Amino acid sequence: MVWQNMEWTDHFVLITPMWWGGLPAKLEGLLDRILLPGKAFDTRNPKWGLPAPMLTGRSARIVITSDTPGWFLWLAYRNALIRQLRGQILNYVGIKPSRFTHFVGASHPKPGIVDAWLKQMRKLGTTGT
């Protein structure tokens, strides 16, 4: 079912928690099972020595929840999760541009913050920005 939705979508939306600095294992496994050679990328016709992407013409919005502040992710890890998702997964299969939204303080949000997140998600859903 997930693959069938990937085939027809113009815009891919993924909402995930950051788990130990990366994707949750089950989500990583799902991506491993649906983004397969011959479906998501073509190993028979490489471009510049890399498999040719097969999911071009699509864009993505990734929403990440975590307790780690964005400044720390950048400073300590150089945004490793975002670089992995954008460069090593989405761009690899042709999904670009990909835009990211990061909600911080997810375990114990301050009063009113969830409402602010929902407002931001509504805006993203209607305007895309």
PDB file of N, CA and C in Angstrom, residues 43-91:
ATOM      1  N   THR A  43      19.517   0.829 -11.365  1.00  0.00           N
ATOM      2  CA  THR A  43      20.941   0.492 -11.323  1.00  0.00           C
ATOM      3  C   THR A  43      21.478   0.096 -12.701  1.00  0.00           C
ATOM      4  N   ARG A  44      20.594  -0.127 -13.664  1.00  0.00           N
ATOM      5  CA  ARG A  44      21.035  -0.555 -14.992  1.00  0.00           C
ATOM      6  C   ARG A  44      21.464   0.613 -15.869  1.00  0.00           C
ATOM      7  N   ASN A  45      20.979   1.804 -15.583  1.00  0.00           N
ATOM      8  CA  ASN A  45      21.296   2.982 -16.385  1.00  0.00           C
ATOM      9  C   ASN A  45      21.849   4.088 -15.496  1.00  0.00           C
ATOM     10  N   PRO A  46      23.056   3.904 -14.988  1.00  0.00           N
ATOM     11  CA  PRO A  46      23.605   4.888 -14.047  1.00  0.00           C
ATOM     12  C   PRO A  46      23.863   6.247 -14.703  1.00  0.00           C
ATOM     13  N   LYS A  47      23.757   7.278 -13.889  1.00  0.00           N
ATOM     14  CA  LYS A  47      24.097   8.643 -14.306  1.00  0.00           C
ATOM     15  C   LYS A  47      25.245   9.089 -13.412  1.00  0.00           C
ATOM     16  N   TRP A  48      26.340   9.456 -14.037  1.00  0.00           N
ATOM     17  CA  TRP A  48      27.534   9.876 -13.296  1.00  0.00           C
ATOM     18  C   TRP A  48      28.012   8.797 -12.322  1.00  0.00           C
ATOM     19  N   GLY A  49      27.820   7.536 -12.669  1.00  0.00           N
ATOM     20  CA  GLY A  49      28.262   6.436 -11.833  1.00  0.00           C
ATOM     21  C   GLY A  49      27.295   6.061 -10.724  1.00  0.00           C
ATOM     22  N   LEU A  50      26.169   6.777 -10.619  1.00  0.00           N
ATOM     23  CA  LEU A  50      25.166   6.492  -9.593  1.00  0.00           C
ATOM     24  C   LEU A  50      23.887   5.985 -10.252  1.00  0.00           C
ATOM     25  N   PRO A  51      23.123   5.166  -9.528  1.00  0.00           N
ATOM     26  CA  PRO A  51      21.836   4.733 -10.089  1.00  0.00           C
ATOM     27  C   PRO A  51      20.963   5.933 -10.443  1.00  0.00           C
ATOM     28  N   ALA A  52      20.199   5.805 -11.508  1.00  0.00           N
ATOM     29  CA  ALA A  52      19.314   6.888 -11.943  1.00  0.00           C
ATOM     30  C   ALA A  52      18.065   6.917 -11.071  1.00  0.00           C
ATOM     31  N   PRO A  53      17.695   8.101 -10.571  1.00  0.00           N
ATOM     32  CA  PRO A  53      16.475   8.200  -9.755  1.00  0.00           C
ATOM     33  C   PRO A  53      15.228   7.966 -10.602  1.00  0.00           C
ATOM     34  N   MET A  54      14.227   7.310 -10.014  1.00  0.00           N
ATOM     35  CA  MET A  54      12.999   6.985 -10.737  1.00  0.00           C
ATOM     36  C   MET A  54      11.762   7.668 -10.155  1.00  0.00           C
ATOM     37  N   LEU A  55      11.927   8.465  -9.094  1.00  0.00           N
ATOM     38  CA  LEU A  55      10.777   9.137  -8.481  1.00  0.00           C
ATOM     39  C   LEU A  55      10.862  10.653  -8.669  1.00  0.00           C
ATOM     40  N   THR A  56      11.351  11.067  -9.814  1.00  0.00           N
ATOM     41  CA  THR A  56      11.494  12.493 -10.092  1.00  0.00           C
ATOM     42  C   THR A  56      10.114  13.147 -10.255  1.00  0.00           C
ATOM     43  N   GLY A  57      10.103  14.471 -10.131  1.00  0.00           N
ATOM     44  CA  GLY A  57       8.855  15.203 -10.269  1.00  0.00           C
ATOM     45  C   GLY A  57       8.037  15.262  -8.997  1.00  0.00           C
ATOM     46  N   ARG A  58       8.626  14.851  -7.893  1.00  0.00           N
ATOM     47  CA  ARG A  58       7.946  14.879  -6.609  1.00  0.00           C
ATOM     48  C   ARG A  58       8.716  15.778  -5.649  1.00  0.00           C
ATOM     49  N   SER A  59       7.995  16.351  -4.716  1.00  0.00           N
ATOM     50  CA  SER A  59       8.623  17.146  -3.660  1.00  0.00           C
ATOM     51  C   SER A  59       8.301  16.490  -2.323  1.00  0.00           C
ATOM     52  N   ALA A  60       8.910  16.998  -1.244  1.00  0.00           N
ATOM     53  CA  ALA A  60       8.693  16.393   0.072  1.00  0.00           C
ATOM     54  C   ALA A  60       8.674  17.446   1.165  1.00  0.00           C
ATOM     55  N   ARG A  61       7.891  17.180   2.177  1.00  0.00           N
ATOM     56  CA  ARG A  61       7.907  17.924   3.435  1.00  0.00           C
ATOM     57  C   ARG A  61       8.139  16.891   4.526  1.00  0.00           C
ATOM     58  N   ILE A  62       9.181  17.097   5.310  1.00  0.00           N
ATOM     59  CA  ILE A  62       9.505  16.212   6.412  1.00  0.00           C
ATOM     60  C   ILE A  62       9.325  16.998   7.704  1.00  0.00           C
ATOM     61  N   VAL A  63       8.551  16.449   8.623  1.00  0.00           N
ATOM     62  CA  VAL A  63       8.346  17.058   9.929  1.00  0.00           C
ATOM     63  C   VAL A  63       8.988  16.142  10.959  1.00  0.00           C
ATOM     64  N   ILE A  64       9.926  16.706  11.702  1.00  0.00           N
ATOM     65  CA  ILE A  64      10.661  15.944  12.713  1.00  0.00           C
ATOM     66  C   ILE A  64      10.311  16.502  14.088  1.00  0.00           C
ATOM     67  N   THR A  65       9.985  15.611  15.017  1.00  0.00           N
ATOM     68  CA  THR A  65       9.794  16.015  16.403  1.00  0.00           C
ATOM     69  C   THR A  65      10.972  15.486  17.212  1.00  0.00           C
ATOM     70  N   SER A  66      11.397  16.275  18.193  1.00  0.00           N
ATOM     71  CA  SER A  66      12.499  15.837  19.046  1.00  0.00           C
ATOM     72  C   SER A  66      12.542  16.688  20.303  1.00  0.00           C
ATOM     73  N   ASP A  67      13.435  16.346  21.177  1.00  0.00           N
ATOM     74  CA  ASP A  67      13.718  17.169  22.354  1.00  0.00           C
ATOM     75  C   ASP A  67      15.027  17.912  22.188  1.00  0.00           C
ATOM     76  N   THR A  68      15.751  17.618  21.120  1.00  0.00           N
ATOM     77  CA  THR A  68      17.053  18.239  20.883  1.00  0.00           C
ATOM     78  C   THR A  68      16.875  19.540  20.110  1.00  0.00           C
ATOM     79  N   PRO A  69      17.368  20.649  20.658  1.00  0.00           N
ATOM     80  CA  PRO A  69      17.250  21.928  19.946  1.00  0.00           C
ATOM     81  C   PRO A  69      17.970  21.896  18.597  1.00  0.00           C
ATOM     82  N   GLY A  70      17.410  22.621  17.641  1.00  0.00           N
ATOM     83  CA  GLY A  70      17.992  22.670  16.304  1.00  0.00           C
ATOM     84  C   GLY A  70      19.423  23.160  16.291  1.00  0.00           C
ATOM     85  N   TRP A  71      19.751  24.140  17.128  1.00  0.00           N
ATOM     86  CA  TRP A  71      21.118  24.668  17.155  1.00  0.00           C
ATOM     87  C   TRP A  71      22.100  23.586  17.583  1.00  0.00           C
ATOM     88  N   PHE A  72      21.668  22.705  18.500  1.00  0.00           N
ATOM     89  CA  PHE A  72      22.556  21.633  18.945  1.00  0.00           C
ATOM     90  C   PHE A  72      22.723  20.572  17.865  1.00  0.00           C
ATOM     91  N   LEU A  73      21.636  20.251  17.168  1.00  0.00           N
ATOM     92  CA  LEU A  73      21.733  19.291  16.058  1.00  0.00           C
ATOM     93  C   LEU A  73      22.718  19.774  15.011  1.00  0.00           C
ATOM     94  N   TRP A  74      22.664  21.070  14.724  1.00  0.00           N
ATOM     95  CA  TRP A  74      23.581  21.634  13.731  1.00  0.00           C
ATOM     96  C   TRP A  74      25.006  21.650  14.262  1.00  0.00           C
ATOM     97  N   LEU A  75      25.183  22.131  15.486  1.00  0.00           N
ATOM     98  CA  LEU A  75      26.520  22.288  16.044  1.00  0.00           C
ATOM     99  C   LEU A  75      27.202  20.948  16.306  1.00  0.00           C
ATOM    100  N   ALA A  76      26.513  20.040  16.951  1.00  0.00           N
ATOM    101  CA  ALA A  76      27.128  18.769  17.343  1.00  0.00           C
ATOM    102  C   ALA A  76      27.123  17.731  16.221  1.00  0.00           C
ATOM    103  N   TYR A  77      26.070  17.713  15.413  1.00  0.00           N
ATOM    104  CA  TYR A  77      25.916  16.627  14.437  1.00  0.00           C
ATOM    105  C   TYR A  77      25.814  17.100  12.995  1.00  0.00           C
ATOM    106  N   ARG A  78      25.906  18.388  12.764  1.00  0.00           N
ATOM    107  CA  ARG A  78      25.809  18.954  11.410  1.00  0.00           C
ATOM    108  C   ARG A  78      24.533  18.513  10.704  1.00  0.00           C
ATOM    109  N   ASN A  79      23.440  18.447  11.471  1.00  0.00           N
ATOM    110  CA  ASN A  79      22.127  18.067  10.930  1.00  0.00           C
ATOM    111  C   ASN A  79      22.169  16.723  10.202  1.00  0.00           C
ATOM    112  N   ALA A  80      22.775  15.742  10.837  1.00  0.00           N
ATOM    113  CA  ALA A  80      22.982  14.444  10.202  1.00  0.00           C
ATOM    114  C   ALA A  80      21.681  13.806   9.709  1.00  0.00           C
ATOM    115  N   LEU A  81      20.621  13.873  10.504  1.00  0.00           N
ATOM    116  CA  LEU A  81      19.369  13.253  10.085  1.00  0.00           C
ATOM    117  C   LEU A  81      18.802  13.944   8.849  1.00  0.00           C
ATOM    118  N   ILE A  82      18.848  15.260   8.830  1.00  0.00           N
ATOM    119  CA  ILE A  82      18.338  15.997   7.670  1.00  0.00           C
ATOM    120  C   ILE A  82      19.199  15.708   6.440  1.00  0.00           C
ATOM    121  N   ARG A  83      20.503  15.683   6.617  1.00  0.00           N
ATOM    122  CA  ARG A  83      21.383  15.372   5.479  1.00  0.00           C
ATOM    123  C   ARG A  83      21.134  13.968   4.962  1.00  0.00           C
ATOM    124  N   GLN A  84      20.900  13.012   5.873  1.00  0.00           N
ATOM    125  CA  GLN A  84      20.624  11.645   5.450  1.00  0.00           C
ATOM    126  C   GLN A  84      19.313  11.572   4.667  1.00  0.00           C
ATOM    127  N   LEU A  85      18.258  12.158   5.237  1.00  0.00           N
ATOM    128  CA  LEU A  85      16.965  12.102   4.565  1.00  0.00           C
ATOM    129  C   LEU A  85      16.992  12.812   3.218  1.00  0.00           C
ATOM    130  N   ARG A  86      17.551  14.019   3.190  1.00  0.00           N
ATOM    131  CA  ARG A  86      17.548  14.805   1.955  1.00  0.00           C
ATOM    132  C   ARG A  86      18.501  14.199   0.918  1.00  0.00           C
ATOM    133  N   GLY A  87      19.749  14.025   1.283  1.00  0.00           N
ATOM    134  CA  GLY A  87      20.757  13.658   0.294  1.00  0.00           C
ATOM    135  C   GLY A  87      20.876  12.189   0.001  1.00  0.00           C
ATOM    136  N   GLN A  88      20.770  11.367   1.030  1.00  0.00           N
ATOM    137  CA  GLN A  88      21.041   9.948   0.838  1.00  0.00           C
ATOM    138  C   GLN A  88      19.788   9.116   0.606  1.00  0.00           C
ATOM    139  N   ILE A  89      18.616   9.703   0.812  1.00  0.00           N
ATOM    140  CA  ILE A  89      17.383   8.953   0.569  1.00  0.00           C
ATOM    141  C   ILE A  89      16.535   9.668  -0.489  1.00  0.00           C
ATOM    142  N   LEU A  90      16.029  10.848  -0.160  1.00  0.00           N
ATOM    143  CA  LEU A  90      15.072  11.510  -1.060  1.00  0.00           C
ATOM    144  C   LEU A  90      15.704  11.938  -2.381  1.00  0.00           C
ATOM    145  N   ASN A  91      16.788  12.674  -2.342  1.00  0.00           N
ATOM    146  CA  ASN A  91      17.441  13.082  -3.595  1.00  0.00           C
ATOM    147  C   ASN A  91      17.907  11.870  -4.397  1.00  0.00           C
TER     148      ASN A  91
END
